[in-house]
Coordinates of C-alpha atoms and ligand atoms in Angstrom, one line a residue:
X1 CA -125.4 22.3 -123.8
X2 CA -128.7 22.2 -125.6
X3 CA -127.2 20.0 -128.3
X4 CA -127.5 17.2 -125.9
X5 CA -131.2 17.8 -125.3
X6 CA -134.1 15.7 -126.6
X7 CA -135.5 18.8 -128.2
X8 CA -132.6 18.9 -130.6
X9 CA -134.3 16.0 -132.3
X10 CA -131.0 14.5 -133.1
X11 CA -132.5 12.1 -135.6
X12 CA -134.8 14.4 -137.7
X13 CA -132.6 13.7 -140.7
X14 CA -133.9 10.2 -140.6
X15 CA -137.4 11.5 -141.4
X16 CA -136.5 12.0 -145.0
X17 CA -135.2 8.5 -145.4
X18 CA -137.6 5.9 -144.0
X19 CA -135.7 3.3 -145.9
X20 CA -132.6 3.9 -143.9
X21 CA -134.7 3.4 -140.8
X22 CA -135.8 0.0 -141.7
X23 CA -132.5 -1.3 -143.0
X24 CA -130.7 -1.3 -139.6
X25 CA -133.6 -3.2 -138.1
X26 CA -133.3 -5.8 -140.8
X27 CA -129.6 -5.9 -140.5
X28 CA -129.7 -6.1 -136.8
X29 CA -132.1 -9.0 -137.1
X30 CA -129.7 -10.9 -139.2
X31 CA -126.7 -10.0 -137.1
X32 CA -128.2 -10.9 -133.8
X33 CA -129.6 -14.1 -135.3
X34 CA -126.1 -14.9 -136.6
X35 CA -124.3 -14.2 -133.3
X36 CA -127.1 -15.3 -131.0
X37 CA -126.6 -12.5 -128.7
X38 CA -129.8 -11.0 -127.5
X39 CA -130.6 -7.3 -127.6
X40 CA -131.2 -5.6 -124.3
X41 CA -134.8 -5.8 -123.0
X42 CA -137.3 -3.1 -123.8
X43 CA -139.8 -2.2 -126.5
X44 CA -139.2 -0.4 -129.8
X45 CA -142.8 0.9 -130.1
X46 CA -144.3 1.8 -133.4
X47 CA -142.2 2.0 -136.6
X48 CA -140.5 5.4 -137.0
X49 CA -142.5 7.1 -134.2
X50 CA -141.2 4.5 -131.8
X51 CA -141.7 5.7 -128.3
X52 CA -141.2 9.3 -129.0
X53 CA -144.6 10.2 -127.8
X54 CA -144.3 8.5 -124.5
X55 CA -141.0 10.4 -124.0
X56 CA -142.2 13.8 -125.0
X57 CA -145.7 13.7 -123.4
X58 CA -144.2 13.9 -119.9
X59 CA -141.2 14.8 -117.8
X60 CA -138.5 12.8 -119.6
X61 CA -137.3 11.6 -116.2
X62 CA -140.6 9.8 -115.6
X63 CA -140.1 8.0 -118.9
X64 CA -136.6 6.9 -118.0
X65 CA -137.5 5.9 -114.4
X66 CA -140.4 3.8 -115.5
X67 CA -138.3 2.0 -118.1
X68 CA -135.5 1.3 -115.6
X69 CA -138.1 0.0 -113.1
X70 CA -139.5 -2.3 -115.7
X71 CA -136.4 -3.5 -117.7
X72 CA -133.4 -2.7 -115.4
X73 CA -130.4 -0.5 -115.9
X74 CA -129.9 -1.2 -119.6
X75 CA -132.8 -1.2 -122.0
X76 CA -133.6 -0.5 -125.7
X77 CA -136.1 2.0 -127.1
X78 CA -136.7 3.9 -130.2
X79 CA -136.8 7.7 -130.4
X80 CA -137.3 9.9 -133.5
X81 CA -136.3 7.3 -136.0
X82 CA -133.3 6.0 -134.1
X83 CA -133.1 2.7 -132.3
X84 CA -131.2 3.3 -129.0
X85 CA -129.9 1.7 -125.9
X86 CA -130.2 3.6 -122.7
X87 CA -127.9 2.8 -119.8
X88 CA -128.1 3.9 -116.2
X89 CA -125.5 2.0 -114.2
X90 CA -122.1 3.4 -113.2
X91 CA -120.4 0.4 -114.7
X92 CA -122.1 0.8 -118.1
X93 CA -121.3 4.5 -118.2
X94 CA -117.7 3.7 -117.5
X95 CA -117.7 1.1 -120.3
X96 CA -119.2 3.6 -122.9
X97 CA -117.4 6.8 -121.9
X98 CA -114.1 5.5 -120.6
X99 CA -112.8 2.0 -121.1
X100 CA -114.4 1.3 -124.5
X101 CA -114.8 4.9 -125.6
X102 CA -113.2 4.1 -129.0
X103 CA -116.2 1.9 -129.9
X104 CA -118.7 4.8 -129.3
X105 CA -118.4 8.0 -131.3
X106 CA -120.1 11.4 -130.6
X107 CA -123.3 11.9 -132.7
X108 CA -125.3 15.0 -133.4
X109 CA -128.0 16.1 -135.8
X110 CA -126.7 17.5 -139.1
X111 CA -128.3 20.9 -138.6
X112 CA -126.5 21.4 -135.3
X113 CA -123.2 20.6 -137.0
X114 CA -123.9 23.3 -139.6
X115 CA -124.7 25.9 -137.0
X116 CA -121.9 25.3 -134.7
X117 CA -119.5 24.4 -137.5
X118 CA -118.3 21.0 -138.6
X119 CA -114.9 21.5 -137.2
X120 CA -116.0 22.1 -133.6
X121 CA -114.5 19.8 -130.9
X122 CA -117.7 18.0 -130.0
X123 CA -118.0 16.2 -133.4
X124 CA -114.6 14.7 -133.5
X125 CA -112.5 11.7 -132.4
X126 CA -108.9 10.8 -132.8
X127 CA -105.9 13.1 -133.5
X128 CA -107.9 16.3 -134.4
X129 CA -110.0 15.9 -131.3
X130 CA -106.9 15.3 -129.1
X131 CA -105.2 18.4 -130.5
X132 CA -108.2 20.7 -129.9
X133 CA -108.7 19.3 -126.5
X134 CA -105.1 20.0 -125.6
X135 CA -105.5 23.6 -126.8
X136 CA -108.8 24.1 -124.9
X137 CA -107.5 22.6 -121.7
X138 CA -104.4 24.8 -121.9
X139 CA -106.6 27.9 -121.7
X140 CA -109.0 26.6 -119.0
X141 CA -106.7 24.8 -116.6
X142 CA -106.1 26.3 -113.1
X143 CA -102.7 27.8 -114.0
X144 CA -104.3 29.8 -116.8
X145 CA -107.5 30.7 -114.8
X146 CA -105.6 32.2 -111.9
X147 CA -105.0 35.4 -113.8
X148 CA -108.6 35.7 -114.7
X149 CA -110.1 35.8 -111.2
X150 CA -110.0 39.5 -110.8
X151 CA -111.7 40.2 -114.2
X152 CA -114.3 37.6 -113.5
X153 CA -114.9 39.2 -110.2
X154 CA -115.5 42.6 -111.7
X155 CA -118.0 41.1 -114.2
X156 CA -119.8 39.5 -111.3
X157 CA -120.0 42.7 -109.3
X158 CA -121.3 44.7 -112.4
X159 CA -124.0 42.1 -112.9
X160 CA -125.2 42.1 -109.3
X161 CA -125.2 45.9 -109.2
X162 CA -127.3 46.1 -112.3
X163 CA -129.9 43.8 -110.8
X164 CA -130.2 45.7 -107.5
X165 CA -133.7 46.8 -106.5
X166 CA -135.2 45.2 -109.6
X167 CA -137.4 42.2 -110.3
X168 CA -135.3 40.0 -112.6
X169 CA -135.5 36.8 -114.5
X170 CA -132.6 34.9 -112.9
X171 CA -131.8 32.7 -115.9
X172 CA -131.8 35.5 -118.4
X173 CA -129.5 37.7 -116.3
X174 CA -127.2 34.8 -115.5
X175 CA -126.9 34.1 -119.2
X176 CA -125.6 37.7 -119.7
X177 CA -123.0 37.1 -116.9
X178 CA -121.9 33.7 -118.2
X179 CA -121.7 35.0 -121.8
X180 CA -119.4 37.8 -120.6
X181 CA -117.2 35.4 -118.7
X182 CA -117.0 33.1 -121.8
X183 CA -115.9 36.1 -124.0
X184 CA -113.4 37.1 -121.4
X185 CA -111.9 33.6 -121.3
X186 CA -111.8 33.4 -125.1
X187 CA -110.7 36.9 -126.0
X188 CA -109.2 38.4 -122.9
X189 CA -110.0 42.0 -121.9
X190 CA -109.1 43.7 -125.2
X191 CA -112.0 42.5 -127.1
X192 CA -114.6 44.1 -124.9
X193 CA -115.0 46.4 -127.9
X194 CA -116.6 43.6 -129.9
X195 CA -118.8 42.4 -127.0
X196 CA -122.1 43.9 -128.2
X197 CA -121.6 42.9 -131.8
X198 CA -120.7 39.3 -130.8
X199 CA -123.7 39.2 -128.5
X200 CA -126.1 40.5 -131.1
X201 CA -125.0 37.9 -133.7
X202 CA -124.8 35.0 -131.2
X203 CA -128.3 35.7 -129.9
X204 CA -129.7 35.5 -133.5
X205 CA -127.7 32.4 -134.2
X206 CA -129.0 30.5 -131.2
X207 CA -132.6 31.1 -132.1
X208 CA -132.0 28.8 -135.1
X209 CA -130.4 26.0 -133.1
X210 CA -133.6 24.0 -132.9
X211 CA -135.2 25.1 -136.1
X212 CA -135.8 23.1 -139.2
X213 CA -132.7 23.3 -141.4
X214 CA -134.4 25.0 -144.4
X215 CA -132.0 27.6 -145.7
X216 CA -134.3 30.0 -147.6
X217 CA -134.8 33.8 -146.9
X218 CA -137.2 34.4 -144.1
X219 CA -136.7 31.2 -142.1
X220 CA -135.1 31.2 -138.7
X221 CA -132.5 28.9 -140.0
X222 CA -131.6 31.3 -142.7
X223 CA -131.3 34.3 -140.3
X224 CA -129.2 32.1 -138.1
X225 CA -126.8 31.1 -140.8
X226 CA -126.4 34.8 -141.8
X227 CA -125.6 35.7 -138.2
X228 CA -123.1 32.9 -138.1
X229 CA -121.4 34.3 -141.2
X230 CA -121.2 37.7 -139.5
X231 CA -119.8 36.1 -136.4
X232 CA -117.1 34.5 -138.4
X233 CA -116.3 37.9 -140.0
X234 CA -115.9 39.6 -136.6
X235 CA -113.6 36.7 -135.5
X236 CA -111.5 37.0 -138.6
X237 CA -111.1 40.7 -137.9
X238 CA -110.0 40.0 -134.3
X239 CA -107.6 37.3 -135.5
X240 CA -106.0 39.4 -138.1
X241 CA -105.6 42.4 -135.7
X242 CA -103.8 40.0 -133.3
X243 CA -101.6 38.6 -136.0
X244 CA -100.5 42.1 -136.9
X245 CA -99.9 43.3 -133.3
X246 CA -97.9 40.1 -132.5
X247 CA -98.4 40.6 -128.8
X248 CA -97.9 37.2 -127.3
X249 CA -99.2 37.5 -123.8
X250 CA -103.0 37.4 -124.1
X251 CA -103.3 34.2 -122.1
X252 CA -106.7 33.3 -123.4
X253 CA -108.3 30.6 -125.6
X254 CA -107.9 32.5 -128.8
X255 CA -104.1 32.7 -128.2
X256 CA -104.0 29.0 -127.5
X257 CA -105.8 28.3 -130.8
X258 CA -103.7 30.8 -132.8
X259 CA -100.4 29.9 -131.3
X260 CA -100.4 26.2 -132.0
X261 CA -97.4 25.3 -134.2
X262 CA -99.5 22.8 -136.1
X263 CA -101.7 25.7 -137.1
X264 CA -105.5 25.8 -137.1
X265 CA -107.2 27.5 -140.0
X266 CA -109.3 30.6 -139.3
X267 CA -112.4 28.5 -140.0
X268 CA -111.4 25.8 -137.5
X269 CA -110.8 28.6 -134.9
X270 CA -114.2 30.2 -135.6
X271 CA -116.1 26.9 -135.3
X272 CA -114.4 26.1 -131.9
X273 CA -114.9 29.6 -130.5
X274 CA -118.6 29.5 -131.3
X275 CA -118.7 25.9 -129.9
X276 CA -117.1 27.0 -126.6
X277 CA -119.6 29.9 -126.2
X278 CA -122.4 27.4 -126.9
X279 CA -121.1 24.9 -124.4
X280 CA -120.3 27.5 -121.7
X281 CA -123.2 29.9 -121.5
X282 CA -126.5 28.2 -120.9
X283 CA -125.1 25.3 -118.9
X284 CA -123.4 27.6 -116.3
X285 CA -126.4 30.0 -116.2
X286 CA -128.9 27.2 -115.5
X287 CA -126.7 25.8 -112.7
X288 CA -126.6 29.3 -111.2
X289 CA -130.3 29.6 -111.5
X290 CA -130.8 26.3 -109.6
X291 CA -128.4 27.4 -106.9
X292 CA -130.4 30.6 -106.3
X293 CA -133.5 28.5 -106.0
X294 CA -132.0 25.9 -103.5
X295 CA -130.4 28.6 -101.4
X296 CA -133.6 30.7 -101.5
X297 CA -135.5 27.7 -100.2
X298 CA -133.3 26.6 -97.4
X299 CA -132.5 29.2 -94.8
X300 CA -130.0 27.1 -92.9
X301 CA -127.9 26.2 -96.0
X302 CA -128.0 29.9 -97.0
X303 CA -126.7 30.9 -93.6
X304 CA -123.9 28.4 -93.6
X305 CA -122.8 29.6 -97.1
X306 CA -123.1 33.3 -96.1
X307 CA -121.0 32.7 -92.9
X308 CA -118.3 31.0 -94.9
X309 CA -118.2 33.9 -97.4
X310 CA -118.2 36.6 -94.8
X311 CA -115.3 34.9 -93.0
X312 CA -113.3 35.1 -96.2
X313 CA -114.2 38.7 -96.6
X314 CA -113.3 39.5 -92.9
X315 CA -110.0 37.7 -93.1
X316 CA -108.9 39.7 -96.2
X317 CA -109.9 43.0 -94.6
X318 CA -108.0 42.2 -91.3
X319 CA -104.9 41.0 -93.0
X320 CA -104.8 44.2 -95.0
X321 CA -104.5 42.0 -98.0
X322 CA -105.7 43.1 -101.5
X323 CA -109.5 43.0 -101.2
X324 CA -109.9 41.4 -104.6
X325 CA -110.6 37.7 -104.6
X326 CA -107.8 35.4 -105.8
X327 CA -107.6 31.8 -106.8
X328 CA -106.5 30.6 -103.3
X329 CA -109.6 32.2 -101.8
X330 CA -111.9 30.1 -104.0
X331 CA -110.2 27.0 -102.6
X332 CA -111.3 28.0 -99.1
X333 CA -115.0 27.5 -99.7
X334 CA -115.8 23.9 -98.8
X335 CA -119.4 24.6 -97.8
X336 CA -120.2 26.6 -100.9
X337 CA -118.4 24.0 -103.0
X338 CA -120.6 21.3 -101.6
X339 CA -123.7 23.4 -102.4
X340 CA -122.5 23.6 -105.9
X341 CA -121.8 19.8 -106.1
X342 CA -125.2 19.0 -104.7
X343 CA -126.9 21.4 -107.1
X344 CA -125.1 19.7 -110.0
X345 CA -126.3 16.3 -108.8
X346 CA -130.0 17.2 -108.0
X347 CA -130.5 19.4 -111.1
X348 CA -128.4 17.2 -113.4
X349 CA -128.9 19.8 -116.2
X350 CA -127.3 17.6 -118.8
X351 CA -129.4 14.6 -117.9
X352 CA -127.8 12.4 -120.6
X353 CA -125.5 12.4 -123.6
X354 CA -125.4 10.6 -126.9
X355 CA -123.0 8.3 -128.5
X356 CA -123.2 5.9 -131.5
X357 CA -121.8 2.4 -131.7
X358 CA -119.1 2.2 -134.4
X359 CA -119.4 -1.6 -134.5
X360 CA -121.4 -4.4 -132.9
X361 CA -120.6 -4.2 -129.2
X362 CA -121.3 -6.8 -126.6
X363 CA -122.0 -5.6 -123.1
X364 CA -123.1 -7.9 -120.2
X365 CA -124.4 -10.5 -122.6
X366 CA -126.4 -8.0 -124.6
X367 CA -125.7 -6.8 -128.2
X368 CA -125.5 -3.1 -128.9
X369 CA -125.7 -3.1 -132.8
X370 CA -123.5 -1.0 -134.9
X371 CA -125.2 2.3 -135.8
X372 CA -127.4 2.4 -132.7
X373 CA -127.4 5.4 -130.4
X374 CA -126.4 4.8 -126.9
X375 CA -127.4 7.2 -124.1
X376 CA -125.7 7.2 -120.7
X377 CA -128.4 8.6 -118.4
X378 CA -126.4 10.8 -116.0
X379 CA -129.5 12.0 -114.2
X380 CA -130.7 8.5 -113.3
X381 CA -127.3 7.6 -111.9
X382 CA -127.4 10.8 -109.8
X383 CA -130.9 10.0 -108.6
X384 CA -130.4 6.4 -107.7
X385 CA -131.3 5.7 -104.1
X386 CA -128.7 3.0 -103.8
X387 CA -126.0 5.6 -104.7
X388 CA -127.5 8.7 -103.2
X389 CA -129.9 7.9 -100.4
X390 CA -133.1 10.1 -100.5
X391 CA -132.0 11.3 -103.9
X392 CA -134.7 14.0 -104.2
X393 CA -133.6 15.8 -101.1
X394 CA -131.2 18.7 -101.5
X395 CA -128.5 18.0 -98.9
X396 CA -125.0 19.4 -99.5
X397 CA -123.6 17.5 -96.5
X398 CA -123.7 14.2 -98.5
X399 CA -120.6 15.4 -100.3
X400 CA -118.6 15.5 -97.0
X401 CA -117.7 12.0 -98.2
X402 CA -116.4 11.8 -101.8
X403 CA -118.8 10.0 -104.2
X404 CA -117.7 6.5 -105.5
X405 CA -116.0 6.4 -108.9
X406 CA -118.3 6.7 -111.9
X407 CA -121.4 7.6 -109.8
X408 CA -121.1 11.3 -110.1
X409 CA -120.6 12.8 -113.6
X410 CA -122.0 16.3 -113.9
X411 CA -119.2 17.1 -116.3
X412 CA -119.2 13.8 -118.1
X413 CA -116.4 11.3 -118.2
X414 CA -113.5 10.3 -120.5
X415 CA -112.0 12.1 -123.5
X416 CA -115.1 14.2 -124.2
X417 CA -115.6 15.3 -120.6
X418 CA -116.0 19.0 -119.9
X419 CA -112.8 20.9 -120.3
X420 CA -114.5 24.0 -119.0
X421 CA -115.4 22.6 -115.6
X422 CA -112.8 24.6 -113.7
X423 CA -113.9 27.9 -115.2
X424 CA -117.6 27.0 -114.5
X425 CA -116.8 26.3 -110.9
X426 CA -114.7 29.4 -110.5
X427 CA -117.3 31.9 -111.9
X428 CA -120.0 30.3 -109.8
X429 CA -118.0 30.6 -106.6
X430 CA -117.0 34.2 -107.4
X431 CA -120.5 35.4 -108.0
X432 CA -121.8 33.5 -105.0
X433 CA -119.3 35.3 -102.8
X434 CA -120.6 38.7 -103.6
X435 CA -124.2 37.6 -103.8
X436 CA -124.3 36.1 -100.3
X437 CA -122.2 38.8 -98.6
X438 CA -123.9 41.8 -100.0
X439 CA -127.4 41.0 -101.2
X440 CA -130.6 39.3 -100.2
X441 CA -133.2 38.0 -102.6
X442 CA -136.7 36.6 -102.6
X443 CA -138.3 34.3 -105.1
X444 CA -141.4 35.9 -106.8
X445 CA -144.4 33.7 -106.8
X446 CA -144.3 30.2 -105.1
X447 CA -144.0 28.5 -108.4
X448 CA -142.4 25.1 -108.0
X449 CA -142.8 24.2 -111.7
X450 CA -140.0 23.0 -113.9
X451 CA -139.7 23.8 -117.5
X452 CA -138.0 21.4 -119.9
X453 CA -136.3 22.5 -123.1
X454 CA -133.6 22.5 -123.7
X455 CA -132.8 21.5 -120.2
X456 CA -134.6 21.5 -116.9
X457 CA -135.0 25.0 -115.3
X458 CA -137.2 26.5 -112.6
X459 CA -140.4 27.8 -114.2
X460 CA -140.1 31.1 -115.9
X461 CA -136.4 31.2 -115.3
X462 CA -136.9 31.9 -111.6
X463 CA -138.1 35.5 -111.2
X464 CA -136.5 37.1 -108.1
X465 CA -136.2 40.5 -106.4
X466 CA -132.7 41.4 -105.3
X467 CA -131.8 44.1 -102.8
X468 CA -128.7 45.3 -101.1
X469 CA -128.1 44.2 -97.5
X470 CA -127.0 47.6 -96.5
Ligands
HEM501 C1 -121.7 24.0 -114.9 C2 -121.6 24.1 -116.2 C3 -121.2 23.0 -117.2 C4 -121.6 21.8 -117.2 C5 -122.6 21.1 -116.3 C6 -121.0 21.1 -118.4 C7 -121.1 19.8 -118.7 C8 -120.5 19.2 -119.8 C9 -120.6 17.8 -120.1 C10 -121.4 16.7 -119.3 C11 -119.8 17.5 -121.2 C12 -119.6 16.2 -121.9 C13 -120.6 15.9 -122.9 C14 -120.4 14.5 -123.5 O1 -119.6 13.7 -123.1 O2 -121.1 14.2 -124.5 C15 -119.3 18.8 -121.6 C16 -118.4 19.0 -122.7 C17 -117.9 20.2 -123.0 N1 -117.9 21.4 -122.3 FE1 -118.9 21.7 -120.6 N2 -120.2 22.0 -119.0 C18 -120.3 23.2 -118.3 C19 -119.6 24.4 -118.6 C20 -118.7 24.6 -119.6 C21 -117.9 25.7 -119.8 C22 -117.9 27.0 -118.9 C23 -117.1 25.5 -120.9 C24 -116.1 26.4 -121.6 C25 -115.4 27.2 -121.1 C26 -117.5 24.2 -121.4 C27 -116.9 23.6 -122.5 C28 -117.2 22.3 -122.9 C29 -116.6 21.7 -124.2 C30 -115.7 22.5 -125.2 C31 -117.1 20.4 -124.2 C32 -116.8 19.4 -125.3 C33 -115.5 18.6 -125.0 C34 -115.2 17.5 -126.0 O3 -116.0 17.1 -126.8 O4 -114.1 17.0 -125.9 N3 -118.4 23.6 -120.6 N4 -119.7 19.8 -120.7
NAG502 C1 -108.2 9.5 -125.4 O1 -107.2 10.5 -125.6 C2 -105.9 10.0 -125.5 C3 -104.9 11.2 -125.6 O2 -105.3 12.1 -126.6 C4 -105.6 9.0 -126.6 O3 -104.3 8.5 -126.5 C5 -106.6 7.9 -126.4 O4 -106.5 7.0 -127.5 C6 -108.0 8.4 -126.4 N1 -109.0 7.3 -126.1 C7 -110.0 7.1 -126.9 C8 -110.8 5.9 -126.4 O5 -110.3 7.7 -127.9
NAG503 C1 -132.1 22.4 -95.3 O1 -130.9 21.7 -95.5 C2 -130.5 20.9 -94.3 C3 -129.1 20.4 -94.5 O2 -129.0 19.7 -95.8 C4 -131.6 19.9 -94.1 O3 -131.2 19.1 -93.0 C5 -132.9 20.5 -93.9 O4 -133.9 19.5 -93.8 C6 -133.3 21.5 -95.0 N1 -134.4 22.3 -94.7 C7 -135.4 22.4 -95.5 C8 -136.5 23.4 -95.1 O5 -135.5 21.9 -96.6

């Protein structure tokens, strides 16, 4: 989700209120003097600008790694007007996301809230959050996904066919696939009618995600807000059509949202539908792009995956079984699953998340003052040589042994962890099945660059040429 990226400039709102920036510093000074608990080590840099420049002028991971080397696994810094504490040990991540999660609330820039909708799941804690989470999980748990495998498979086959013989931008094409899977899981098959309209509006909306929140005609933000309104109108139409038809067996996210006896308003439903599309599309598409890169670079890993997938295909043909993939088939892919796990570790596309301390919190003898941001650095945990030896090496066999608790969090941890992780894994395995058994691809240009923003991706979205094996 790009809302977790640095580019989202989660503290821009502070720019308009320098006063508010100084007051926590003064307050914190008083608080820590009173309580005599030291702040974590680290430097806060210049007023307001803080260490933003150091962070943005390079690969952000270099910034984090050099800080960790200098100050240890917990350190303070100051980015875009916000004092923050960054943490990179499994124990500290557990403390913030799991055991003391009630002391740390989710935090996002105001403009992001306006675009996604204030009522979307990410922004909430407590009862409303628990209710939404229950409804989302109901639609994305294995029992619900089992019925979707065939439809996901046909989306995967259509995508691959449309790329055949062409030079494509892997990331852009994967985004189309993951968008279609997201719509399928939200609306079921019926709403295919609305796909192009939803896509057109969503693509305008997303252009404004990182824009300045100035709502006057002509600005990106304005266009985006208009597209958002149109999206809400399309959703309202779908909802009212469903209410009239009263067919109760859609078995998708919209039904889960609509069917709840406590009753969500149409606006709450719209905010969460847009939120799920947002959370589902680019994340899954970038993981798929990284997998294509790692498989394309390591012949022996690619061969092992291909053999595993061909064996599944042969077995189905021999047994005269239905040739379509089913849920059980996707559970017989241990090698491919480890490739996915290792890709999630090495690429760590959500390299960190944000929380905000709701009160003064003490951790390991350090004070985390109320109002400060706290960033669990997933990527640094995933790249720690003590936890994952030779961390920069892509080696799926390391997952033959399960990772230790709290050392591997590609989907986060605790009450806000990813409710879509089963769907993400499913759609990735399904498209890899067809990709490796029927196609070959080569990467165009030996460009090993990485682009940042919103999250790490192979340079230019990984241009490839795909051709059929036959
Ligand atoms: C490989 C792809 C994906 C990755 C790596 C990923 C990762 C994550 C992570 C790390 C979080 C937690 C953020 C935090 O704690 O601040 C999260 C939250 C979330 N994800 Fe995913 N995600 C992926 C795909 C999906 C998909 C396919 C869906 C929807 C079907 C989805 C829906 C959500 C939602 C709704 C949340 C917010 C949960 C809450 O606040 O309670 N994600 N995701
Ligand atoms: C996590 O969710 C559960 C169930 O909704 C709730 O009982 C618990 O209080 C939540 N924990 C935190 C720290 O919010
Ligand atoms: C490919 O992966 C295997 C298994 O993880 C590893 O041993 C080998 O060194 C890798 N080869 C290359 C060329 O990276």
